[in-house]
XYZ file of C-alpha atoms in Angstrom:
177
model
C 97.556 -25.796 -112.382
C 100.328 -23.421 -112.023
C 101.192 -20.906 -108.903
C 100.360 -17.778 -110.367
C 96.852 -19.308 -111.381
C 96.312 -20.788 -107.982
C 97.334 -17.520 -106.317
C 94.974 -15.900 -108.248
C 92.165 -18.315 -106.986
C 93.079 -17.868 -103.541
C 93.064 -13.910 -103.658
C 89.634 -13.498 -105.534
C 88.160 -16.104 -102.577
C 90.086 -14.176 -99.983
C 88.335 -11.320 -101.389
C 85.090 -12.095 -101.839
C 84.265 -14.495 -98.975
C 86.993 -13.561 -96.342
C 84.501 -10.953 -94.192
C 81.699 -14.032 -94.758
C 83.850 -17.088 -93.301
C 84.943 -14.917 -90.354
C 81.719 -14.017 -89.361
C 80.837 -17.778 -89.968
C 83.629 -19.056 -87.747
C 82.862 -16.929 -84.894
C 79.515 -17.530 -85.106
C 80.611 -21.304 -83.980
C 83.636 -20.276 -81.708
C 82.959 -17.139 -80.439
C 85.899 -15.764 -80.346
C 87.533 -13.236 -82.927
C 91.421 -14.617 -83.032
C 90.160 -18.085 -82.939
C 87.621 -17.395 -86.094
C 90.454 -15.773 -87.553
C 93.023 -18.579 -87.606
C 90.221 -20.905 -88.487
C 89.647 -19.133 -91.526
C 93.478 -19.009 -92.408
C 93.455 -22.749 -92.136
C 90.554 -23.145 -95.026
C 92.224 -20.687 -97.034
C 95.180 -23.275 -96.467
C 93.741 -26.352 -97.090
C 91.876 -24.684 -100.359
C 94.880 -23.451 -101.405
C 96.493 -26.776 -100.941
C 93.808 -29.131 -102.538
C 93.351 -26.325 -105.380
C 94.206 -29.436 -107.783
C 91.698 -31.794 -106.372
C 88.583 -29.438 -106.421
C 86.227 -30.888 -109.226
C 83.865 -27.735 -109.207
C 80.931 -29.816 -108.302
C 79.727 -27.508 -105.892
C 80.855 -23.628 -106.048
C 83.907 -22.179 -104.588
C 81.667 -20.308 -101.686
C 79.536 -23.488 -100.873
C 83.078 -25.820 -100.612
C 84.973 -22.797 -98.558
C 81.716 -22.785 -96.105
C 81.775 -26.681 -95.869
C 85.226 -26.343 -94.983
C 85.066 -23.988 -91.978
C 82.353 -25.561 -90.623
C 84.123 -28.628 -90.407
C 87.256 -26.711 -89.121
C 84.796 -25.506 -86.466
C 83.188 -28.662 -85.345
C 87.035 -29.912 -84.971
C 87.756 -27.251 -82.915
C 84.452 -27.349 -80.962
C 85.525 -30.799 -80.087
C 89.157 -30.424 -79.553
C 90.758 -30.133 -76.097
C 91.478 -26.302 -76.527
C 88.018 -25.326 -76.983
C 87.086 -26.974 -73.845
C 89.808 -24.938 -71.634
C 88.361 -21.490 -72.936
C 86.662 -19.199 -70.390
C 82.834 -19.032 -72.085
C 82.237 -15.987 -70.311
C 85.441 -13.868 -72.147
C 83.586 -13.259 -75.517
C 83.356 -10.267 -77.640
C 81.312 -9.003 -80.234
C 82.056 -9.992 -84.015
C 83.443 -6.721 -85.636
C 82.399 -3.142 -84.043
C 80.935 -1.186 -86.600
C 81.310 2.508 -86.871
C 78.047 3.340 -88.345
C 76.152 3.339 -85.030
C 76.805 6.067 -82.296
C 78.385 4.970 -78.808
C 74.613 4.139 -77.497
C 73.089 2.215 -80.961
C 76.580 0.264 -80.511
C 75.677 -1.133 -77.144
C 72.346 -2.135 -77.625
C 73.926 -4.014 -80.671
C 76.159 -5.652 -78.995
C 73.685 -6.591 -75.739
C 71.345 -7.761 -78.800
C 74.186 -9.379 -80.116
C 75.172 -11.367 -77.223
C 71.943 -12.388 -76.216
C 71.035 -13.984 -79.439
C 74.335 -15.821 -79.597
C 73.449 -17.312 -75.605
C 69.684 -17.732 -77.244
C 71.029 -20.153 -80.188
C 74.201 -21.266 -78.134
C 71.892 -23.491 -76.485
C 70.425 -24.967 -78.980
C 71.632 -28.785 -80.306
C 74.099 -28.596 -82.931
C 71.990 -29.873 -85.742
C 69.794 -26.958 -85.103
C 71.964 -24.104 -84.221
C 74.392 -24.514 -87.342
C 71.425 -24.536 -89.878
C 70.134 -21.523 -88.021
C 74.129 -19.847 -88.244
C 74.297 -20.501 -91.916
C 70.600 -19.004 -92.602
C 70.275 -16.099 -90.631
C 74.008 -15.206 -89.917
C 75.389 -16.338 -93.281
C 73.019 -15.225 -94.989
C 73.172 -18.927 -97.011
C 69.950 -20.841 -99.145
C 68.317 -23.709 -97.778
C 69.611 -25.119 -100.805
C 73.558 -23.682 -100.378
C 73.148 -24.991 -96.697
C 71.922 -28.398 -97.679
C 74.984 -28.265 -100.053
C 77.115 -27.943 -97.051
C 75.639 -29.778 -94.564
C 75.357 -32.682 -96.926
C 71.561 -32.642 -96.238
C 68.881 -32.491 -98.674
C 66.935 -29.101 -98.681
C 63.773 -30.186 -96.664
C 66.200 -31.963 -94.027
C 67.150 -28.114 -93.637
C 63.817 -26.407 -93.850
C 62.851 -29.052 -90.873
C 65.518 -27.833 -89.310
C 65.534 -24.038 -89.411
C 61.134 -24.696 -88.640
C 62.445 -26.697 -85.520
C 65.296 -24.364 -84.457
C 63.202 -21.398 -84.816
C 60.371 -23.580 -82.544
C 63.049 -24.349 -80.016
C 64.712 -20.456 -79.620
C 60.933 -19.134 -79.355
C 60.710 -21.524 -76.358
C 63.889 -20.978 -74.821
C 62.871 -16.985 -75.423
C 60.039 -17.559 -73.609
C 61.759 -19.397 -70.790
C 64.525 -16.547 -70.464
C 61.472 -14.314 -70.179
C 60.431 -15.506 -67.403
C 63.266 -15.985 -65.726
C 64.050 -12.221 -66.627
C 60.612 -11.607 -64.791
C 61.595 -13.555 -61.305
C 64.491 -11.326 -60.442
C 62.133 -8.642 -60.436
């Protein structure tokens, strides 16, 4: 394959799934630089192993497999575990909503990131690449290297497991009072 033709495969995937992996990244790592370089090391390593993809899967299903692997890394790497948890920010501000629509976003935001943030890894990632994503059950199983009902149990139990912890918050919520 020659550079032009693998430059031109990088920029169409840039293009089309760049907003989607950075959303995907920081949906793992919570934080915007960090999703940012994460996603400039998959568009690296595609790039690089341009030659070696066999097209068995599509180009969006092997770029999502490959930041959420570069996110678990991180997630268990020695730099994630020095971060401040408390220091995050919202994915991307959006100009659509006024100053007031932007901070109930953003409160509704946060809380649902805390809600699945709590959630075992196997659970929270399937319900990530669903809801947040926006992926199949079959694009996810692709991914996750699952078969599709491995992920419908999955998004059943996750959604079973937030509802509780919902509930829990809830009532914590209603003790301070």
């Amino acid at each position: 394959m020659e550079k032009k033709e693998r430059d031109q495969l990088l920029t169409e995937a840039m293009d089309e799934y760049g907003h989607y992996l950075t959303r995907l990244a920081y949906a793992f790592v919570k934080d915007e630089a960090k999703a940012d370089d994460i996603v400039q090391e998959v568009y690296i390593r595609y790039y690089l192993k341009l030659e070696q993809f066999k097209g068995r899967s599509s180009v969006k299903t092997y770029l999502y497999r490959m930041t959420v692997n570069e996110c678990k890394n991180y997630l268990k790497s020695w730099g994630f575990r020095k971060i401040d948890f408390f220091n995050r920010k919202s994915v991307m501000p959006s100009s659509n909503f006024t100053p007031e629509e932007e901070v109930l976003r953003r409160e509704e935001e946060s809380w649902t990131f805390r809600l699945i943030d709590r959630l075992p890894v196997k659970y929270k990632e399937v319900l990530w690449l669903h809801y947040y994503a926006e992926l199949s059950v079959k694009e996810i199983g692709d991914i996750l290297k699952c078969p599709a009902n491995t992920v419908k149990t999955r998004l059943a139990r996750g959604r079973k497991m937030a509802r509780l912890t919902m509930g829990e918050e809830e009532i914590d919520d209603a003790k301070e009072y």
